[in-house]
Coordinates of C-alpha atoms and ligand atoms in Angstrom, one line a residue:
X1 CA -11.4 19.1 11.5
X2 CA -9.6 16.4 13.6
X3 CA -8.3 17.6 17.0
X4 CA -5.6 15.7 18.9
X5 CA -4.0 16.3 22.3
X6 CA -0.6 18.0 22.2
X7 CA 1.0 15.0 23.8
X8 CA 0.3 12.0 21.8
X9 CA 2.1 8.7 21.3
X10 CA 0.3 6.6 18.6
X11 CA 1.9 3.3 20.0
X12 CA 0.3 4.0 23.4
X13 CA -3.1 4.7 21.8
X14 CA -2.9 1.5 19.8
X15 CA -1.8 -1.0 22.5
X16 CA -1.6 0.4 26.1
X17 CA -5.0 2.1 25.8
X18 CA -6.6 -1.0 24.4
X19 CA -5.5 -3.0 27.4
X20 CA -6.4 -0.2 29.8
X21 CA -9.9 -0.2 28.3
X22 CA -10.3 -3.8 29.1
X23 CA -9.5 -5.6 25.8
X24 CA -6.4 -7.5 27.3
X25 CA -7.9 -11.0 27.0
X26 CA -9.2 -10.5 23.4
X27 CA -7.2 -11.7 20.4
X28 CA -5.2 -9.0 18.7
X29 CA -3.2 -11.1 16.2
X30 CA -3.7 -14.4 14.5
X31 CA -0.9 -16.2 12.7
X32 CA 0.1 -19.7 11.7
X33 CA 2.6 -19.5 14.6
X34 CA -0.1 -18.8 17.2
X35 CA -2.6 -16.3 18.6
X36 CA -1.6 -13.2 20.6
X37 CA -4.0 -11.4 22.9
X38 CA -3.9 -7.6 23.4
X39 CA -2.2 -8.2 26.8
X40 CA 0.5 -10.4 25.3
X41 CA 1.1 -7.9 22.5
X42 CA 1.5 -5.2 25.1
X43 CA 3.9 -7.2 27.2
X44 CA 6.0 -8.2 24.2
X45 CA 6.2 -4.7 22.8
X46 CA 7.2 -3.4 26.3
X47 CA 10.0 -5.9 26.5
X48 CA 11.2 -5.0 22.9
X49 CA 11.0 -1.3 23.8
X50 CA 13.2 -2.0 26.9
X51 CA 15.7 -3.8 24.6
X52 CA 15.7 -0.8 22.3
X53 CA 16.5 1.6 25.1
X54 CA 18.6 -0.5 27.5
X55 CA 20.5 -2.7 25.1
X56 CA 20.6 -0.8 21.8
X57 CA 20.9 2.7 23.3
X58 CA 18.0 4.1 21.4
X59 CA 16.9 7.7 22.4
X60 CA 13.8 9.5 21.2
X61 CA 14.2 10.6 17.6
X62 CA 16.5 7.8 16.6
X63 CA 15.6 6.0 13.5
X64 CA 15.1 2.2 13.6
X65 CA 14.9 0.1 10.4
X66 CA 12.3 -2.7 10.5
X67 CA 12.4 -5.6 8.1
X68 CA 10.5 -8.9 8.0
X69 CA 7.4 -10.6 6.5
X70 CA 4.0 -9.9 8.1
X71 CA 4.1 -11.6 11.5
X72 CA 3.2 -10.8 15.1
X73 CA 6.8 -10.0 16.2
X74 CA 7.1 -7.4 13.5
X75 CA 4.0 -5.7 14.8
X76 CA 5.4 -5.8 18.4
X77 CA 8.7 -4.2 17.1
X78 CA 6.8 -1.4 15.3
X79 CA 4.8 -0.7 18.5
X80 CA 8.0 -0.8 20.6
X81 CA 9.6 1.8 18.3
X82 CA 6.6 4.1 18.7
X83 CA 6.5 3.7 22.5
X84 CA 10.2 4.5 22.7
X85 CA 9.7 7.7 20.8
X86 CA 11.9 6.5 18.0
X87 CA 11.1 6.7 14.3
X88 CA 10.2 3.5 12.4
X89 CA 11.7 3.1 8.9
X90 CA 9.6 0.3 7.4
X91 CA 11.0 -1.6 4.5
X92 CA 9.5 -4.2 2.2
X93 CA 10.8 -7.8 2.5
X94 CA 11.5 -7.9 -1.3
X95 CA 14.1 -5.0 -1.2
X96 CA 17.7 -6.1 -2.0
X97 CA 20.9 -5.0 -0.4
X98 CA 21.5 -2.0 -2.7
X99 CA 18.0 -0.6 -2.1
X100 CA 18.3 -1.1 1.6
X101 CA 21.7 0.7 1.7
X102 CA 20.2 3.7 -0.1
X103 CA 17.4 3.8 2.5
X104 CA 19.8 3.4 5.4
X105 CA 22.0 6.2 4.1
X106 CA 19.1 8.6 3.2
X107 CA 17.5 8.1 6.6
X108 CA 20.8 8.0 8.6
X109 CA 20.0 4.8 10.3
X110 CA 22.2 3.1 12.9
X111 CA 19.8 0.5 14.2
X112 CA 17.7 -2.3 12.8
X113 CA 15.3 -5.0 14.0
X114 CA 15.2 -7.7 11.3
X115 CA 13.6 -11.1 10.9
X116 CA 16.6 -13.6 10.9
X117 CA 15.5 -15.1 7.5
X118 CA 15.9 -11.6 5.9
X119 CA 19.0 -10.5 7.7
X120 CA 21.6 -11.5 5.1
X121 CA 20.5 -8.9 2.6
X122 CA 20.6 -6.3 5.4
X123 CA 24.1 -7.3 6.5
X124 CA 25.2 -6.9 2.9
X125 CA 23.6 -3.5 2.8
X126 CA 25.5 -2.4 5.9
X127 CA 28.7 -3.5 4.2
X128 CA 27.9 -1.3 1.2
X129 CA 28.5 1.8 3.3
X130 CA 26.4 4.1 5.5
X131 CA 26.2 3.9 9.2
X132 CA 24.0 0.9 9.9
X133 CA 25.8 -0.9 12.7
X134 CA 23.5 -2.6 15.1
X135 CA 21.2 -5.2 13.6
X136 CA 19.2 -7.3 16.1
X137 CA 17.6 -10.4 14.6
X138 CA 14.2 -11.8 15.7
X139 CA 12.7 -15.2 14.9
X140 CA 16.0 -17.0 15.5
X141 CA 16.4 -16.3 19.3
X142 CA 18.6 -13.2 19.5
X143 CA 15.9 -10.6 20.2
X144 CA 13.8 -13.2 22.1
X145 CA 16.8 -13.9 24.5
X146 CA 17.3 -10.1 25.0
X147 CA 13.6 -9.7 25.7
X148 CA 13.7 -12.3 28.5
X149 CA 16.1 -10.2 30.4
X150 CA 13.9 -7.1 30.3
X151 CA 10.9 -5.9 32.3
X152 CA 7.4 -6.5 31.0
X153 CA 6.5 -2.9 31.7
X154 CA 7.9 0.1 29.9
X155 CA 8.0 3.9 30.6
X156 CA 6.4 5.2 27.4
X157 CA 8.1 8.2 25.9
X158 CA 5.9 11.3 26.0
X159 CA 6.0 12.4 22.4
X160 CA 4.2 15.4 20.8
X161 CA 1.5 14.9 18.2
X162 CA 3.7 16.5 15.6
X163 CA 6.8 14.4 16.3
X164 CA 7.8 12.3 13.4
X165 CA 7.2 8.6 14.0
X166 CA 7.5 7.0 10.6
X167 CA 9.7 7.4 7.5
X168 CA 8.1 5.6 4.6
X169 CA 9.9 5.4 1.3
X170 CA 8.0 5.7 -2.0
X171 CA 8.4 2.8 -4.4
X172 CA 10.4 5.0 -6.8
X173 CA 8.8 3.7 -9.9
X174 CA 10.6 6.6 -11.6
X175 CA 13.8 8.0 -10.1
X176 CA 15.2 7.5 -6.6
X177 CA 12.8 6.8 -3.8
X178 CA 11.7 9.7 -1.6
X179 CA 11.4 9.4 2.1
X180 CA 8.0 10.7 3.4
X181 CA 7.7 11.8 7.0
X182 CA 4.6 11.0 9.1
X183 CA 3.7 12.3 12.6
X184 CA 2.0 10.5 15.5
X185 CA -1.2 12.4 14.7
X186 CA -1.1 11.1 11.1
X187 CA -1.5 7.5 12.4
X188 CA -4.5 8.6 14.4
X189 CA -5.9 10.5 11.4
X190 CA -5.9 7.4 9.3
X191 CA -7.5 5.4 12.1
X192 CA -10.4 8.0 12.3
X193 CA -10.8 8.6 8.5
X194 CA -10.2 5.2 6.9
X195 CA -10.9 2.7 9.8
X196 CA -13.6 4.8 11.3
X197 CA -15.4 6.6 8.5
X198 CA -14.7 4.4 5.4
X199 CA -14.5 0.9 6.9
X200 CA -16.6 1.4 10.1
X201 CA -14.2 -1.1 11.8
X202 CA -15.7 -2.7 14.9
X203 CA -14.1 -4.9 17.7
X204 CA -15.7 -8.0 16.1
X205 CA -13.8 -7.4 12.8
X206 CA -11.0 -9.7 11.7
X207 CA -8.7 -8.2 9.0
X208 CA -6.6 -10.1 6.5
X209 CA -4.6 -9.1 3.5
X210 CA -1.5 -9.2 1.4
X211 CA 0.2 -5.8 1.6
X212 CA 3.4 -5.9 3.6
X213 CA 3.5 -3.9 6.9
X214 CA 6.5 -2.2 5.3
X215 CA 4.0 -0.5 2.9
X216 CA 1.7 2.0 4.4
X217 CA -1.3 0.2 2.7
X218 CA -0.5 -2.8 4.9
X219 CA 0.6 -0.9 8.0
X220 CA -2.9 0.7 8.0
X221 CA -5.0 -2.3 7.0
X222 CA -3.3 -4.9 9.2
X223 CA -1.9 -3.0 12.2
X224 CA -3.4 0.5 12.7
X225 CA -7.0 -0.2 11.7
X226 CA -7.6 -3.4 13.6
X227 CA -5.6 -2.5 16.7
X228 CA -6.9 1.1 16.7
X229 CA -10.5 -0.1 16.7
X230 CA -9.8 -3.1 19.1
X231 CA -10.4 -5.7 16.3
X232 CA -8.1 -8.5 15.2
X233 CA -5.6 -8.9 12.4
X234 CA -4.5 -12.1 10.6
X235 CA -0.8 -12.0 9.5
X236 CA 0.1 -14.1 6.5
X237 CA 3.8 -14.4 5.9
X238 CA 3.5 -15.6 2.3
X239 CA 0.2 -14.1 1.0
X240 CA -0.3 -16.2 -2.2
X241 CA -3.9 -16.4 -3.4
X242 CA -4.4 -19.8 -1.8
X243 CA -2.8 -18.7 1.5
X244 CA -5.0 -15.6 1.7
X245 CA -8.2 -17.5 1.0
X246 CA -7.2 -20.3 3.4
X247 CA -6.6 -17.6 6.1
X248 CA -10.1 -16.1 5.4
X249 CA -11.6 -19.5 5.9
X250 CA -9.6 -20.6 8.9
X251 CA -9.9 -17.4 10.9
X252 CA -13.4 -16.3 9.6
X253 CA -12.0 -13.0 8.4
X254 CA -14.5 -10.2 7.9
X255 CA -12.4 -7.9 5.6
X256 CA -9.8 -8.6 2.9
X257 CA -7.2 -6.1 1.6
X258 CA -5.3 -6.6 -1.6
X259 CA -4.6 -5.3 -5.1
X260 CA -6.7 -5.4 -8.2
X261 CA -4.3 -8.0 -9.8
X262 CA -4.7 -10.2 -6.8
X263 CA -8.5 -10.0 -6.8
X264 CA -8.5 -11.2 -10.4
X265 CA -6.2 -14.1 -9.5
X266 CA -8.4 -15.1 -6.6
X267 CA -11.5 -15.4 -8.7
X268 CA -10.8 -18.9 -10.1
X269 CA -9.8 -20.2 -6.6
X270 CA -13.0 -19.0 -4.8
X271 CA -14.9 -22.2 -5.2
X272 CA -12.3 -24.1 -3.1
X273 CA -12.8 -22.0 0.0
X274 CA -15.5 -20.9 2.4
X275 CA -15.3 -17.2 2.4
X276 CA -18.8 -16.5 3.8
X277 CA -17.4 -14.6 6.7
X278 CA -16.2 -11.7 4.4
X279 CA -18.2 -8.5 4.6
X280 CA -15.8 -6.0 3.1
X281 CA -13.1 -6.2 0.4
X282 CA -10.8 -3.3 -0.2
X283 CA -8.7 -2.8 -3.4
X284 CA -5.9 -0.2 -3.6
X285 CA -2.4 0.3 -5.0
X286 CA -3.5 0.3 -8.7
X287 CA -6.5 1.2 -10.7
X288 CA -9.5 -1.2 -10.3
X289 CA -11.1 -1.8 -13.7
X290 CA -14.9 -1.9 -13.7
X291 CA -14.8 -5.4 -15.1
X292 CA -12.8 -6.7 -12.1
X293 CA -15.2 -5.0 -9.7
X294 CA -18.2 -6.6 -11.5
X295 CA -16.6 -10.0 -11.7
X296 CA -15.8 -10.0 -7.9
X297 CA -19.4 -8.8 -7.1
X298 CA -20.9 -11.6 -9.3
X299 CA -18.7 -14.2 -7.6
X300 CA -19.0 -13.1 -4.0
X301 CA -21.9 -10.6 -3.7
X302 CA -19.5 -8.1 -2.2
X303 CA -18.8 -4.8 -4.0
X304 CA -15.1 -4.0 -3.9
X305 CA -14.2 -0.8 -2.1
X306 CA -11.7 0.9 -4.4
X307 CA -9.5 3.6 -2.7
X308 CA -6.6 5.6 -4.0
X309 CA -3.9 5.9 -1.3
X310 CA -0.3 7.1 -1.4
X311 CA 2.8 6.8 0.7
X312 CA 2.9 10.6 0.7
X313 CA -0.6 10.8 2.3
X314 CA -0.1 7.6 4.4
X315 CA -3.3 5.9 3.3
X316 CA -6.5 6.1 1.2
X317 CA -7.8 9.6 0.5
X318 CA -10.4 9.1 -2.2
X319 CA -12.9 6.2 -2.0
X320 CA -16.6 5.4 -1.5
X321 CA -18.5 2.9 0.6
X322 CA -21.8 1.0 0.4
X323 CA -24.3 2.2 -2.2
X324 CA -22.2 5.3 -2.8
X325 CA -19.8 3.1 -4.8
X326 CA -19.8 3.8 -8.5
X327 CA -17.8 0.9 -10.1
X328 CA -15.2 2.2 -12.5
X329 CA -14.6 5.4 -10.4
X330 CA -12.4 5.8 -7.4
X331 CA -15.0 7.8 -5.4
X332 CA -14.9 11.1 -3.6
X333 CA -12.4 12.7 -1.2
X334 CA -12.7 11.2 2.4
X335 CA -13.7 13.6 5.2
X336 CA -10.9 16.1 5.8
X337 CA -9.5 15.8 2.3
X338 CA -10.0 18.1 -0.8
X339 CA -9.1 17.1 -4.3
X340 CA -9.0 18.8 -7.6
X341 CA -7.8 18.4 -11.2
X342 CA -5.1 20.7 -12.5
X343 CA -4.1 21.7 -16.0
X344 CA -0.4 22.0 -17.0
X345 CA -0.3 25.6 -15.6
X346 CA -1.6 24.4 -12.2
X347 CA -5.1 25.8 -12.7
X348 CA -8.2 23.9 -11.7
X349 CA -10.1 22.2 -14.6
X350 CA -13.9 21.8 -14.9
X351 CA -15.7 18.4 -14.8
X352 CA -14.9 16.1 -17.7
X353 CA -11.4 17.4 -18.3
X354 CA -8.3 15.2 -17.7
X355 CA -5.5 16.6 -15.6
X356 CA -3.2 16.1 -12.7
X357 CA -4.8 15.0 -9.4
X358 CA -4.0 17.3 -6.5
X359 CA -5.0 16.6 -3.0
X360 CA -4.9 18.4 0.4
X361 CA -5.6 17.0 3.8
X362 CA -4.5 16.3 7.3
X363 CA -1.9 13.7 6.5
X364 CA -0.3 15.6 3.6
X365 CA 3.1 15.2 2.4
X366 CA 6.4 16.3 3.8
X367 CA 9.5 14.8 2.3
X368 CA 12.7 14.2 4.3
X369 CA 15.4 16.5 3.1
X370 CA 14.5 16.3 -0.6
X371 CA 14.6 19.2 -3.0
X372 CA 11.6 17.7 -4.8
X373 CA 9.4 18.9 -1.9
X374 CA 8.9 22.0 -4.0
X375 CA 8.1 20.1 -7.2
X376 CA 5.2 18.2 -5.6
X377 CA 3.8 20.3 -2.8
X378 CA 2.3 23.8 -3.1
X379 CA 0.5 25.5 -0.2
X380 CA -0.4 22.2 1.3
X381 CA -1.6 20.7 -2.0
X382 CA 0.1 17.5 -3.0
X383 CA 0.4 17.1 -6.7
X384 CA 0.2 13.3 -7.4
X385 CA 1.7 11.6 -10.5
X386 CA -1.8 10.6 -11.6
X387 CA -4.1 11.8 -14.4
X388 CA -7.7 11.9 -13.2
X389 CA -11.0 13.5 -14.3
X390 CA -14.0 14.4 -12.2
X391 CA -17.6 13.8 -13.3
X392 CA -20.7 15.9 -12.8
X393 CA -21.5 14.0 -9.6
X394 CA -18.2 14.8 -8.1
X395 CA -16.8 11.3 -8.5
X396 CA -13.1 11.0 -9.5
X397 CA -12.1 8.8 -12.4
X398 CA -8.6 7.4 -12.7
X399 CA -7.2 7.8 -16.3
X400 CA -3.5 6.9 -16.1
X401 CA -0.2 7.6 -14.3
X402 CA 1.1 10.7 -16.0
X403 CA 4.0 8.7 -17.3
X404 CA 1.7 6.1 -18.7
X405 CA -0.2 8.4 -21.1
X406 CA 0.7 7.3 -24.6
X407 CA 0.8 9.9 -27.4
X408 CA 0.4 8.1 -30.7
X409 CA -0.2 9.9 -34.0
X410 CA -1.5 12.8 -32.0
X411 CA -4.0 10.9 -29.9
X412 CA -3.7 10.6 -26.1
X413 CA -4.2 7.0 -25.1
X414 CA -4.3 5.9 -21.5
X415 CA -2.4 2.7 -21.1
X416 CA -4.7 1.4 -18.3
X417 CA -7.8 1.9 -20.4
X418 CA -6.4 -0.5 -23.0
X419 CA -5.3 -2.9 -20.3
X420 CA -8.8 -2.9 -18.8
X421 CA -10.2 -3.8 -22.3
X422 CA -7.7 -6.6 -22.7
X423 CA -8.4 -8.0 -19.3
X424 CA -12.0 -8.6 -20.3
X425 CA -10.9 -11.2 -22.7
X426 CA -10.9 -14.7 -21.1
X427 CA -7.4 -15.6 -22.4
X428 CA -5.7 -12.6 -20.7
X429 CA -4.4 -13.1 -17.2
X430 CA -2.3 -10.0 -16.8
X431 CA -1.2 -7.2 -19.1
X432 CA 0.7 -3.9 -19.3
X433 CA 0.2 -1.4 -22.1
X434 CA 3.0 1.1 -22.9
X435 CA 4.1 3.5 -25.6
X436 CA 7.2 2.4 -27.5
X437 CA 9.1 4.7 -29.9
X438 CA 7.8 4.6 -33.5
X439 CA 9.0 6.7 -36.4
X440 CA 5.7 7.2 -38.0
X441 CA 3.5 7.7 -34.9
X442 CA 5.9 9.0 -32.3
X443 CA 4.8 6.3 -30.0
X444 CA 3.1 2.9 -30.8
X445 CA 0.7 1.2 -28.4
X446 CA 2.2 -2.0 -27.3
X447 CA 0.7 -4.6 -25.0
X448 CA 2.7 -7.1 -22.9
X449 CA 0.4 -10.0 -22.1
X450 CA 0.5 -13.0 -19.7
X451 CA -2.0 -15.6 -20.8
X452 CA -4.1 -17.9 -18.7
X453 CA -2.8 -21.5 -18.7
X454 CA -4.0 -23.5 -21.7
X455 CA -3.7 -20.6 -24.2
X456 CA -1.2 -20.3 -26.9
X457 CA 0.4 -17.0 -27.9
X458 CA -0.2 -17.5 -31.6
X459 CA -0.5 -14.8 -34.3
X460 CA -4.1 -15.7 -34.6
X461 CA -4.6 -14.8 -30.9
X462 CA -2.8 -11.5 -31.5
X463 CA -5.4 -10.6 -34.2
X464 CA -8.3 -11.9 -32.0
X465 CA -7.2 -9.7 -29.1
X466 CA -6.7 -6.6 -31.4
X467 CA -10.2 -7.1 -32.8
X468 CA -11.5 -7.5 -29.3
X469 CA -10.1 -4.2 -28.1
X470 CA -11.4 -2.4 -31.2
X471 CA -14.9 -3.6 -30.2
X472 CA -14.6 -2.7 -26.6
X473 CA -13.1 0.8 -26.8
X474 CA -12.4 3.4 -29.5
X475 CA -10.6 1.5 -32.3
X476 CA -7.6 3.8 -32.6
X477 CA -6.5 2.8 -29.1
X478 CA -5.9 -0.9 -30.0
X479 CA -2.4 -2.3 -29.4
X480 CA -0.6 -2.4 -32.7
X481 CA 2.1 -4.6 -31.1
X482 CA 1.5 -7.5 -28.8
X483 CA 4.2 -9.5 -27.0
X484 CA 3.4 -12.5 -24.8
X485 CA 5.4 -12.9 -21.6
X486 CA 5.4 -15.5 -18.8
X487 CA 5.4 -12.7 -16.1
X488 CA 5.5 -8.9 -15.9
X489 CA 7.9 -6.8 -13.8
X490 CA 6.5 -5.5 -10.5
X491 CA 7.7 -3.2 -7.8
X492 CA 8.1 -4.4 -4.2
X493 CA 4.6 -3.1 -3.5
X494 CA 3.2 -5.2 -6.4
X495 CA 2.7 -2.4 -9.0
X496 CA 3.3 -3.0 -12.7
X497 CA 6.6 -1.5 -13.7
X498 CA 5.6 -0.1 -17.1
X499 CA 8.8 1.9 -17.5
X500 CA 10.9 -1.3 -17.3
X501 CA 8.9 -2.6 -20.2
X502 CA 9.2 0.6 -22.2
X503 CA 13.0 0.5 -21.8
X504 CA 13.3 -3.1 -23.0
X505 CA 11.3 -2.4 -26.2
Ligands
3UK601 C1 -1.5 4.5 -7.5 C2 -4.0 4.0 -7.5 C3 -5.6 4.1 -9.1 C4 -1.6 5.9 -7.9 C5 -1.2 3.1 -1.2 C6 -3.3 2.6 -0.4 O1 -0.4 2.7 -3.5 C7 -0.2 3.2 -2.4 O2 0.9 4.1 -2.3 P1 2.1 4.3 -3.2 O3 2.9 5.4 -2.7 O4 1.5 4.6 -4.7 C8 0.6 5.7 -4.9 C9 0.1 5.6 -6.3 O5 -0.4 4.3 -6.6 N1 -2.8 4.0 -6.9 C10 -3.0 3.7 -5.6 N2 -4.3 3.3 -5.4 C11 -4.9 3.5 -6.5 N3 -4.3 4.2 -8.8 N4 -6.6 3.6 -8.2 C12 -6.3 3.3 -7.0 N5 -7.2 2.8 -6.1 O6 -0.7 6.1 -9.0 C13 -1.0 6.6 -6.7 O7 -0.4 7.9 -7.0 O8 2.9 3.0 -3.4 C14 -2.5 2.7 -1.4 C15 -2.9 2.9 0.9 C16 -1.7 3.3 1.1 C17 -0.8 3.4 0.1 N6 0.5 3.9 0.3

């Protein structure tokens, strides 16, 4: 079990301690706008912490909304909030005024630090109601000017290990978003378990990836893991496939973090870039089909590390590394975590049976003032929205989100299994498989497909794809309806919004 001192401030551990240990002159952050050493990052987060306390009137326990694309100033702002003993409420750049106002209201937020390019949406959110009053903008000179008037040292607030430091909102793929609370010790736990055990992050590492810092996947991968292990992070404001690979090449990145969909879209671009510096590639956020893992391995010689994480648990809790990776499975619980599969009565199921994935561990979930706490958390066990099975070797296999299990003519059909089969066809770029209402079958399996350029969504192709699925998996699972689209709806964290497709059918 992990032990932490009673007094613990994760911001101090991540930046002050790094400089105290002698890493001040080493690079902490790389970006197009320049390079920041650990000493520079410490000095700038100290100045921002002074702005928070002296000019914005922040006291420990206040919540501060953070908003911006991945860049060094956003990292400094996050550290400043920690050092001031305040609570960071991280938000995704893609969120719009209405969603931001819901967050500001739910988390009772007065203060925000916001990239000036993203401020308009936040100002509109403030006008929609709630108590958000003080928005300080960075990137355009406002915060920068305030920082100049402040000292370069800061009296760090002496927080307790169980003080809340982060409110992270779930994406709310179904229903209203829930705010999950995380403690200073949770940040340390993910550093030990994911950066330490799973990724073996060392000071020579250079991390790059696409997930926003406003998503705990990105917060861990691009802030907590590299800084916590005295490595470096590359921050890419617009993480298109080309931009990500260009950043790998330019900064000689050693590890890449992104989603399964993004790995697939990087494949045809690989030949244009030198990515020989990469040692590890991590996939999370959605299920990783075996075919994607195999294609990435064939192209790069690197076996993708698949890991299931959740906002509720802050980061990855089931995964595997090195030769323990079994492609097509997520892996086993990381040290400190337990996982099991539950039937509809909440009783554990034996290997081979499909049921609800439940997980228990050091970072487990507490929701902020939400009655649903009792629907999802029992005696420390977090019941996820996922259907999983466990094999005889103890490996966990993703089947589907519970909402994405299709019941058609009495058969249970997992949408993601049909998607994985379709994705093996060379014409298919992206797809989403959902159940749509059908009089005869209850639900009908329907696929929404984005084709690779140069393919034509003809009725002939519909038949080809249906025949292809029937050859690949059990024939009764094939999509009886296929619709071609130019794009698919995604959440701000990049997940397919299957429910949005269901409701348009
Ligand atoms: C799904 C996966 C299959 C699954 C996250 C890494 O995704 C993250 O957090 P969210 O709260 O969503 C959680 C849900 O996403 N999922 C995530 N990873 C996988 N499904 N295989 C995977 N490897 O439905 C889960 O319940 O947005 C991921 C780190 C931190 C995170 N917050």
